[in-house]
GROMACS .gro file of C-alpha atoms in nm:
model
  431
    1UNK     CA    1  10.476   5.615  10.279
    2UNK     CA    2  10.655   5.351  10.528
    3UNK     CA    3  10.651   5.388  10.895
    4UNK     CA    4  10.922   5.614  11.035
    5UNK     CA    5  11.030   5.331  11.262
    6UNK     CA    6  11.106   5.113  10.914
    7UNK     CA    7  11.293   5.373  10.753
    8UNK     CA    8  11.528   5.514  11.099
    9UNK     CA    9  11.765   5.277  11.216
   10UNK     CA   10  11.659   5.143  11.563
   11UNK     CA   11  12.069   5.341  11.686
   12UNK     CA   12  11.923   5.651  11.576
   13UNK     CA   13  11.611   5.596  11.767
   14UNK     CA   14  11.826   5.532  12.056
   15UNK     CA   15  12.049   5.835  12.045
   16UNK     CA   16  11.736   6.049  11.981
   17UNK     CA   17  11.573   5.930  12.340
   18UNK     CA   18  11.657   6.108  12.653
   19UNK     CA   19  11.982   5.924  12.861
   20UNK     CA   20  11.923   5.767  13.221
   21UNK     CA   21  12.078   5.976  13.479
   22UNK     CA   22  12.161   5.708  13.695
   23UNK     CA   23  12.226   5.762  14.102
   24UNK     CA   24  11.996   6.083  14.084
   25UNK     CA   25  11.693   6.159  14.310
   26UNK     CA   26  11.412   6.318  14.072
   27UNK     CA   27  11.367   6.670  14.158
   28UNK     CA   28  11.107   6.852  13.915
   29UNK     CA   29  11.325   7.154  13.921
   30UNK     CA   30  11.621   6.977  13.814
   31UNK     CA   31  11.458   6.808  13.548
   32UNK     CA   32  11.318   7.085  13.421
   33UNK     CA   33  11.667   7.299  13.386
   34UNK     CA   34  11.804   7.011  13.225
   35UNK     CA   35  11.554   7.011  12.930
   36UNK     CA   36  11.537   7.395  12.900
   37UNK     CA   37  11.914   7.428  12.900
   38UNK     CA   38  11.914   7.241  12.580
   39UNK     CA   39  11.826   7.560  12.377
   40UNK     CA   40  12.121   7.807  12.437
   41UNK     CA   41  12.296   8.056  12.249
   42UNK     CA   42  12.233   8.193  11.927
   43UNK     CA   43  11.926   7.928  11.879
   44UNK     CA   44  11.782   8.056  12.217
   45UNK     CA   45  11.826   8.401  12.087
   46UNK     CA   46  11.651   8.382  11.750
   47UNK     CA   47  11.350   8.219  11.896
   48UNK     CA   48  11.354   8.476  12.164
   49UNK     CA   49  11.358   8.739  11.914
   50UNK     CA   50  11.124   8.578  11.657
   51UNK     CA   51  10.867   8.578  11.936
   52UNK     CA   52  10.914   8.895  12.075
   53UNK     CA   53  10.892   9.045  11.709
   54UNK     CA   54  10.531   8.885  11.725
   55UNK     CA   55  10.401   9.140  11.975
   56UNK     CA   56  10.486   9.403  11.713
   57UNK     CA   57  10.309   9.239  11.461
   58UNK     CA   58  10.004   9.229  11.635
   59UNK     CA   59  10.032   9.592  11.724
   60UNK     CA   60  10.133   9.730  11.341
   61UNK     CA   61   9.870   9.439  11.206
   62UNK     CA   62   9.584   9.605  11.385
   63UNK     CA   63   9.731   9.985  11.291
   64UNK     CA   64   9.779   9.851  10.893
   65UNK     CA   65   9.407   9.739  10.910
   66UNK     CA   66   9.285  10.055  11.081
   67UNK     CA   67   9.464  10.287  10.831
   68UNK     CA   68   9.354  10.058  10.536
   69UNK     CA   69   8.963  10.171  10.640
   70UNK     CA   70   9.091  10.517  10.746
   71UNK     CA   71   9.202  10.569  10.385
   72UNK     CA   72   8.854  10.446  10.267
   73UNK     CA   73   8.655  10.707  10.516
   74UNK     CA   74   8.929  10.994  10.428
   75UNK     CA   75   8.889  11.025  10.067
   76UNK     CA   76   8.538  10.927  10.062
   77UNK     CA   77   8.594  10.595   9.861
   78UNK     CA   78   8.376  10.345  10.080
   79UNK     CA   79   8.075  10.587   9.918
   80UNK     CA   80   8.212  10.566   9.599
   81UNK     CA   81   8.194  10.151   9.618
   82UNK     CA   82   7.853  10.169   9.723
   83UNK     CA   83   7.740  10.428   9.454
   84UNK     CA   84   7.922  10.222   9.232
   85UNK     CA   85   7.739   9.917   9.330
   86UNK     CA   86   7.422  10.093   9.330
   87UNK     CA   87   7.438  10.167   8.978
   88UNK     CA   88   7.455   9.789   8.888
   89UNK     CA   89   7.179   9.611   9.126
   90UNK     CA   90   6.843   9.720   9.250
   91UNK     CA   91   6.795   9.523   9.525
   92UNK     CA   92   6.937   9.650   9.886
   93UNK     CA   93   7.102   9.271   9.960
   94UNK     CA   94   7.289   9.271   9.642
   95UNK     CA   95   7.422   9.652   9.676
   96UNK     CA   96   7.574   9.575  10.025
   97UNK     CA   97   7.700   9.231   9.881
   98UNK     CA   98   7.879   9.407   9.572
   99UNK     CA   99   8.018   9.712   9.816
  100UNK     CA  100   8.132   9.393  10.104
  101UNK     CA  101   8.314   9.194   9.802
  102UNK     CA  102   8.487   9.531   9.653
  103UNK     CA  103   8.545   9.651  10.051
  104UNK     CA  104   8.719   9.296  10.090
  105UNK     CA  105   8.958   9.310   9.781
  106UNK     CA  106   9.077   9.664   9.847
  107UNK     CA  107   9.148   9.530  10.203
  108UNK     CA  108   9.368   9.267  10.078
  109UNK     CA  109   9.534   9.478   9.788
  110UNK     CA  110   9.597   9.758  10.068
  111UNK     CA  111   9.766   9.523  10.338
  112UNK     CA  112   9.962   9.305  10.094
  113UNK     CA  113  10.276   9.443  10.148
  114UNK     CA  114  10.260   9.380  10.482
  115UNK     CA  115  10.112   8.988  10.432
  116UNK     CA  116  10.411   8.952  10.208
  117UNK     CA  117  10.655   9.083  10.521
  118UNK     CA  118  10.473   8.903  10.787
  119UNK     CA  119  10.353   8.562  10.614
  120UNK     CA  120  10.653   8.510  10.376
  121UNK     CA  121  10.964   8.736  10.448
  122UNK     CA  122  11.027   8.733  10.840
  123UNK     CA  123  10.918   8.340  10.799
  124UNK     CA  124  11.199   8.316  10.544
  125UNK     CA  125  11.426   8.523  10.768
  126UNK     CA  126  11.396   8.317  11.079
  127UNK     CA  127  11.399   7.969  10.893
  128UNK     CA  128  11.058   7.851  10.953
  129UNK     CA  129  10.937   7.846  10.571
  130UNK     CA  130  11.017   7.624  10.316
  131UNK     CA  131  10.802   7.740  10.025
  132UNK     CA  132  10.948   7.992   9.740
  133UNK     CA  133  10.766   8.305   9.703
  134UNK     CA  134  10.588   8.144   9.387
  135UNK     CA  135  10.444   7.856   9.606
  136UNK     CA  136  10.341   8.072   9.935
  137UNK     CA  137  10.175   8.310   9.666
  138UNK     CA  138   9.965   8.072   9.549
  139UNK     CA  139   9.854   7.964   9.856
  140UNK     CA  140   9.772   8.355   9.905
  141UNK     CA  141   9.569   8.324   9.613
  142UNK     CA  142   9.396   8.028   9.736
  143UNK     CA  143   9.299   8.179  10.068
  144UNK     CA  144   9.203   8.557   9.930
  145UNK     CA  145   8.944   8.355   9.670
  146UNK     CA  146   8.794   8.183   9.989
  147UNK     CA  147   8.765   8.552  10.167
  148UNK     CA  148   8.597   8.694   9.901
  149UNK     CA  149   8.339   8.406   9.865
  150UNK     CA  150   8.252   8.416  10.241
  151UNK     CA  151   8.333   8.748  10.390
  152UNK     CA  152   8.064   8.930  10.154
  153UNK     CA  153   7.808   8.651  10.261
  154UNK     CA  154   7.900   8.739  10.614
  155UNK     CA  155   7.870   9.098  10.607
  156UNK     CA  156   7.553   9.090  10.395
  157UNK     CA  157   7.397   8.927  10.630
  158UNK     CA  158   7.506   9.122  10.918
  159UNK     CA  159   7.377   9.451  10.730
  160UNK     CA  160   7.059   9.256  10.667
  161UNK     CA  161   7.023   9.194  11.074
  162UNK     CA  162   7.108   9.607  11.124
  163UNK     CA  163   6.821   9.721  10.853
  164UNK     CA  164   6.605   9.496  10.996
  165UNK     CA  165   6.630   9.530  11.397
  166UNK     CA  166   6.785   9.860  11.408
  167UNK     CA  167   6.760   9.833  11.795
  168UNK     CA  168   6.919   9.509  11.894
  169UNK     CA  169   7.118   9.401  11.590
  170UNK     CA  170   7.432   9.308  11.749
  171UNK     CA  171   7.239   9.030  11.937
  172UNK     CA  172   7.127   8.863  11.648
  173UNK     CA  173   7.429   8.999  11.481
  174UNK     CA  174   7.628   8.777  11.722
  175UNK     CA  175   7.370   8.459  11.636
  176UNK     CA  176   7.509   8.524  11.253
  177UNK     CA  177   7.842   8.514  11.396
  178UNK     CA  178   7.827   8.230  11.538
  179UNK     CA  179   7.643   8.032  11.255
  180UNK     CA  180   7.905   8.089  11.011
  181UNK     CA  181   8.168   8.004  11.269
  182UNK     CA  182   7.966   7.643  11.326
  183UNK     CA  183   7.976   7.641  10.906
  184UNK     CA  184   8.313   7.691  10.876
  185UNK     CA  185   8.400   7.434  11.157
  186UNK     CA  186   8.213   7.179  10.965
  187UNK     CA  187   8.335   7.217  10.588
  188UNK     CA  188   8.711   7.374  10.678
  189UNK     CA  189   8.845   6.961  10.742
  190UNK     CA  190   8.646   6.831  10.424
  191UNK     CA  191   8.619   7.145  10.141
  192UNK     CA  192   8.931   7.402  10.269
  193UNK     CA  193   9.246   7.218  10.433
  194UNK     CA  194   9.265   6.999  10.145
  195UNK     CA  195   9.274   7.317   9.913
  196UNK     CA  196   9.625   7.370  10.079
  197UNK     CA  197   9.769   7.038  10.152
  198UNK     CA  198   9.755   6.697  10.048
  199UNK     CA  199   9.556   6.423  10.305
  200UNK     CA  200   9.639   6.053  10.289
  201UNK     CA  201   9.554   5.814  10.540
  202UNK     CA  202   9.851   5.741  10.786
  203UNK     CA  203  10.008   5.427  10.675
  204UNK     CA  204   9.996   5.110  10.926
  205UNK     CA  205  10.240   5.062  11.154
  206UNK     CA  206  10.362   5.181  11.502
  207UNK     CA  207  10.256   5.517  11.490
  208UNK     CA  208   9.911   5.460  11.371
  209UNK     CA  209   9.863   5.151  11.586
  210UNK     CA  210   9.983   5.423  11.907
  211UNK     CA  211   9.731   5.647  11.800
  212UNK     CA  212   9.438   5.417  11.766
  213UNK     CA  213   9.504   5.283  12.091
  214UNK     CA  214   9.506   5.607  12.270
  215UNK     CA  215   9.184   5.751  12.067
  216UNK     CA  216   8.989   5.411  12.130
  217UNK     CA  217   9.097   5.425  12.499
  218UNK     CA  218   8.907   5.720  12.548
  219UNK     CA  219   8.601   5.743  12.272
  220UNK     CA  220   8.786   5.960  12.024
  221UNK     CA  221   8.660   5.861  11.646
  222UNK     CA  222   8.965   5.688  11.508
  223UNK     CA  223   8.844   5.534  11.147
  224UNK     CA  224   9.027   5.792  10.983
  225UNK     CA  225   9.383   5.937  11.039
  226UNK     CA  226   9.522   6.182  10.852
  227UNK     CA  227   9.857   6.252  10.748
  228UNK     CA  228   9.924   6.591  10.547
  229UNK     CA  229  10.189   6.779  10.376
  230UNK     CA  230  10.294   7.076  10.589
  231UNK     CA  231  10.671   7.009  10.487
  232UNK     CA  232  10.618   7.209  10.183
  233UNK     CA  233  10.521   7.511  10.363
  234UNK     CA  234  10.673   7.520  10.706
  235UNK     CA  235  10.925   7.358  10.936
  236UNK     CA  236  10.635   7.376  11.242
  237UNK     CA  237  10.533   7.027  11.374
  238UNK     CA  238  10.165   7.024  11.427
  239UNK     CA  239   9.854   6.788  11.485
  240UNK     CA  240   9.484   6.849  11.541
  241UNK     CA  241   9.138   6.639  11.591
  242UNK     CA  242   8.924   6.899  11.382
  243UNK     CA  243   8.569   6.930  11.235
  244UNK     CA  244   8.215   6.870  11.405
  245UNK     CA  245   7.977   6.609  11.383
  246UNK     CA  246   8.038   6.386  11.080
  247UNK     CA  247   8.355   6.594  10.975
  248UNK     CA  248   8.539   6.520  11.278
  249UNK     CA  249   8.903   6.359  11.171
  250UNK     CA  250   9.262   6.309  11.316
  251UNK     CA  251   9.470   6.448  11.144
  252UNK     CA  252   9.874   6.524  11.184
  253UNK     CA  253  10.166   6.682  10.937
  254UNK     CA  254  10.444   6.496  10.829
  255UNK     CA  255  10.695   6.730  10.994
  256UNK     CA  256  10.531   6.562  11.320
  257UNK     CA  257  10.603   6.224  11.189
  258UNK     CA  258  10.916   6.259  11.061
  259UNK     CA  259  11.064   6.484  11.357
  260UNK     CA  260  10.994   6.328  11.642
  261UNK     CA  261  10.999   5.964  11.779
  262UNK     CA  262  10.707   5.742  11.882
  263UNK     CA  263  10.687   5.883  12.245
  264UNK     CA  264  10.685   6.226  12.111
  265UNK     CA  265  10.461   6.157  11.827
  266UNK     CA  266  10.186   5.992  12.095
  267UNK     CA  267  10.204   6.271  12.326
  268UNK     CA  268  10.115   6.533  12.103
  269UNK     CA  269   9.830   6.315  11.951
  270UNK     CA  270   9.699   6.288  12.294
  271UNK     CA  271   9.733   6.629  12.380
  272UNK     CA  272   9.514   6.681  12.052
  273UNK     CA  273   9.235   6.424  12.170
  274UNK     CA  274   9.205   6.615  12.481
  275UNK     CA  275   9.064   6.901  12.310
  276UNK     CA  276   8.818   6.666  12.146
  277UNK     CA  277   8.713   6.449  12.476
  278UNK     CA  278   8.734   6.798  12.694
  279UNK     CA  279   8.493   6.983  12.447
  280UNK     CA  280   8.732   7.273  12.378
  281UNK     CA  281   8.594   7.340  12.020
  282UNK     CA  282   8.216   7.411  12.134
  283UNK     CA  283   8.341   7.597  12.460
  284UNK     CA  284   8.572   7.795  12.195
  285UNK     CA  285   8.300   7.855  11.996
  286UNK     CA  286   8.082   7.961  12.304
  287UNK     CA  287   8.297   8.194  12.429
  288UNK     CA  288   8.445   8.342  12.126
  289UNK     CA  289   8.077   8.409  12.021
  290UNK     CA  290   8.000   8.587  12.360
  291UNK     CA  291   8.361   8.798  12.292
  292UNK     CA  292   8.210   8.904  11.938
  293UNK     CA  293   7.918   8.988  12.111
  294UNK     CA  294   8.055   9.232  12.332
  295UNK     CA  295   8.249   9.374  12.028
  296UNK     CA  296   7.931   9.399  11.841
  297UNK     CA  297   7.745   9.580  12.134
  298UNK     CA  298   8.021   9.816  12.155
  299UNK     CA  299   8.053   9.896  11.788
  300UNK     CA  300   7.661   9.939  11.804
  301UNK     CA  301   7.698  10.222  12.030
  302UNK     CA  302   8.002  10.390  11.939
  303UNK     CA  303   7.962  10.380  11.537
  304UNK     CA  304   7.675  10.588  11.488
  305UNK     CA  305   7.805  10.832  11.700
  306UNK     CA  306   8.101  10.850  11.478
  307UNK     CA  307   7.874  10.840  11.157
  308UNK     CA  308   7.677  11.125  11.331
  309UNK     CA  309   8.009  11.346  11.392
  310UNK     CA  310   8.184  11.232  11.068
  311UNK     CA  311   7.956  11.077  10.819
  312UNK     CA  312   7.865  11.357  10.617
  313UNK     CA  313   8.254  11.414  10.528
  314UNK     CA  314   8.254  11.046  10.450
  315UNK     CA  315   7.977  11.005  10.242
  316UNK     CA  316   7.809  10.764  10.512
  317UNK     CA  317   7.447  10.796  10.597
  318UNK     CA  318   7.379  10.602  10.873
  319UNK     CA  319   7.505  10.234  11.036
  320UNK     CA  320   7.278  10.045  10.774
  321UNK     CA  321   7.444  10.218  10.490
  322UNK     CA  322   7.701   9.969  10.336
  323UNK     CA  323   7.952  10.295  10.289
  324UNK     CA  324   7.984  10.254  10.673
  325UNK     CA  325   8.205   9.898  10.654
  326UNK     CA  326   8.521  10.120  10.714
  327UNK     CA  327   8.370  10.262  11.066
  328UNK     CA  328   8.289   9.889  11.166
  329UNK     CA  329   8.639   9.764  11.038
  330UNK     CA  330   8.821  10.034  11.258
  331UNK     CA  331   8.643   9.951  11.560
  332UNK     CA  332   8.700   9.561  11.510
  333UNK     CA  333   9.057   9.643  11.488
  334UNK     CA  334   9.093   9.860  11.817
  335UNK     CA  335   8.848   9.618  12.000
  336UNK     CA  336   9.012   9.309  11.868
  337UNK     CA  337   9.359   9.421  11.934
  338UNK     CA  338   9.235   9.531  12.329
  339UNK     CA  339   9.095   9.164  12.319
  340UNK     CA  340   9.390   8.979  12.243
  341UNK     CA  341   9.497   8.908  12.584
  342UNK     CA  342   9.123   8.764  12.688
  343UNK     CA  343   9.156   8.547  12.359
  344UNK     CA  344   9.485   8.427  12.446
  345UNK     CA  345   9.380   8.308  12.793
  346UNK     CA  346   9.070   8.121  12.665
  347UNK     CA  347   9.302   7.930  12.392
  348UNK     CA  348   9.607   7.912  12.698
  349UNK     CA  349   9.368   7.763  12.920
  350UNK     CA  350   9.228   7.496  12.664
  351UNK     CA  351   9.550   7.425  12.554
  352UNK     CA  352   9.672   7.354  12.940
  353UNK     CA  353   9.379   7.135  12.990
  354UNK     CA  354   9.466   6.945  12.657
  355UNK     CA  355   9.870   6.913  12.795
  356UNK     CA  356   9.753   6.727  13.096
  357UNK     CA  357   9.483   6.526  12.923
  358UNK     CA  358   9.766   6.410  12.672
  359UNK     CA  359  10.007   6.348  12.947
  360UNK     CA  360   9.705   6.099  13.103
  361UNK     CA  361   9.643   5.906  12.803
  362UNK     CA  362   9.990   5.914  12.628
  363UNK     CA  363  10.188   5.868  12.956
  364UNK     CA  364  10.483   6.023  12.777
  365UNK     CA  365  10.634   6.295  12.988
  366UNK     CA  366  10.985   6.308  12.861
  367UNK     CA  367  10.822   6.288  12.494
  368UNK     CA  368  10.612   6.576  12.614
  369UNK     CA  369  10.899   6.773  12.706
  370UNK     CA  370  11.086   6.673  12.409
  371UNK     CA  371  10.827   6.790  12.201
  372UNK     CA  372  10.786   7.141  12.392
  373UNK     CA  373  11.150   7.202  12.320
  374UNK     CA  374  11.061   7.187  11.936
  375UNK     CA  375  10.834   7.415  11.941
  376UNK     CA  376  11.012   7.645  12.141
  377UNK     CA  377  11.255   7.687  11.866
  378UNK     CA  378  11.017   7.952  11.740
  379UNK     CA  379  10.826   8.043  12.091
  380UNK     CA  380  11.005   8.237  12.371
  381UNK     CA  381  11.061   7.939  12.614
  382UNK     CA  382  11.093   8.158  12.961
  383UNK     CA  383  10.884   8.439  12.962
  384UNK     CA  384  10.799   8.644  13.237
  385UNK     CA  385  10.422   8.567  13.377
  386UNK     CA  386  10.278   8.851  13.288
  387UNK     CA  387  10.422   8.857  12.925
  388UNK     CA  388  10.293   8.470  12.908
  389UNK     CA  389   9.955   8.613  13.012
  390UNK     CA  390   9.935   8.882  12.795
  391UNK     CA  391  10.105   8.737  12.447
  392UNK     CA  392  10.105   8.331  12.459
  393UNK     CA  393   9.808   8.157  12.308
  394UNK     CA  394  10.000   7.859  12.439
  395UNK     CA  395  10.198   7.777  12.805
  396UNK     CA  396  10.556   7.845  12.747
  397UNK     CA  397  10.817   7.568  12.661
  398UNK     CA  398  10.881   7.625  13.060
  399UNK     CA  399  10.562   7.560  13.184
  400UNK     CA  400  10.488   7.310  12.967
  401UNK     CA  401  10.793   7.095  13.079
  402UNK     CA  402  10.761   7.164  13.417
  403UNK     CA  403  10.449   7.034  13.408
  404UNK     CA  404  10.551   6.703  13.225
  405UNK     CA  405  10.827   6.642  13.498
  406UNK     CA  406  10.572   6.723  13.752
  407UNK     CA  407  10.341   6.442  13.595
  408UNK     CA  408  10.672   6.241  13.571
  409UNK     CA  409  10.723   6.279  13.945
  410UNK     CA  410  10.353   6.194  14.054
  411UNK     CA  411  10.256   5.890  13.858
  412UNK     CA  412  10.598   5.699  13.704
  413UNK     CA  413  10.734   5.495  13.990
  414UNK     CA  414  11.077   5.537  14.056
  415UNK     CA  415  11.083   5.790  13.817
  416UNK     CA  416  11.470   5.889  13.703
  417UNK     CA  417  11.646   6.197  13.585
  418UNK     CA  418  11.757   6.186  13.244
  419UNK     CA  419  12.001   6.385  13.038
  420UNK     CA  420  11.820   6.503  12.716
  421UNK     CA  421  11.964   6.497  12.401
  422UNK     CA  422  12.087   6.845  12.261
  423UNK     CA  423  11.886   7.078  12.046
  424UNK     CA  424  11.914   7.015  11.661
  425UNK     CA  425  11.823   7.323  11.443
  426UNK     CA  426  11.610   7.186  11.158
  427UNK     CA  427  11.670   7.412  10.835
  428UNK     CA  428  11.378   7.448  10.587
  429UNK     CA  429  11.344   7.188  10.303
  430UNK     CA  430  11.555   7.283   9.973
  431UNK     CA  431  11.294   7.372   9.694
   0.00000   0.00000   0.00000
């Protein structure tokens, strides 16, 4: 693939850049408003509707998961799954594994209509999905196979801990969860992500040179920079620094490469490097593990009480019985929903810190603001403060643009007001 700058005429690149508004003293709020006002009318209404609808998706998703587990208990189906596994395997661990595999498969089948709506129909409705149903279904099948391999192993390990350490299993269970998270972070970039997208080395050119220069200035590994073909699935722009230890890599998707100018690309990649330099992967793993520990602690207290009261009706003997999986699943659905503001805040704080880092390393405040506006095609741009705290796992577009303009005022001598280009709504690629 040739460099974007080799493909796009210089005149078009100049038109895409913000135009200087001469003679205006730089004011942060005025500069911020100039960017925010480029998203108006039907485009802004669609963005708000999509994101606000996502609030209900969170709630209904938890309810769908809860009901899938409730059906297993109401009709004693989890006990039947356990009994089926017990007739075929003698070792307790294998009985748990087989029950877990059937439990995971049940969840996939029962919630599939909801998955189709949220993952395909809704995305197509709002113009964010480039795939046809066949391609999307293929990706879902791949994800299902991965889940059917990994999830039963995790569940089997948790139940082994419950059997052997019934008094404090939740503490050791947290360690098990941490181990699986670390393993996933290590292997995902090399073995899992390529199952969904094709990864190739970013070609030599101005984009790669800029990324390498920024990476080297902050000690980020830059031997390999990968480009992946996300445009076959979505119109969203994205990039990441992923992996642990030997699997660390910089990746950006082709939407970012094709839909942004060099200053915008640099701003995004500077942000992603911030996650690496600031240790956000390790911080997130630590905090989320502590949150998982808190959830397991509550389950260790509540689940046995539920089983003592309703277990005979459900066919569940005790917590160590693999038929108790739906009990744990229902509690995870409820507690996970309640923990949403906590997880959102953790991620949002990390993202804000990475934003500040990216502005410092890329020094492209207007490029950063332009990218924030593109992301606002599907993220509500100006939420209220409580709304942003509860539902946003990234800073809103308004927050990000304002940060960029404040950085510009503080760090760019004789900062100039600009007239941002109007937002251009990209259409899904034809299939």
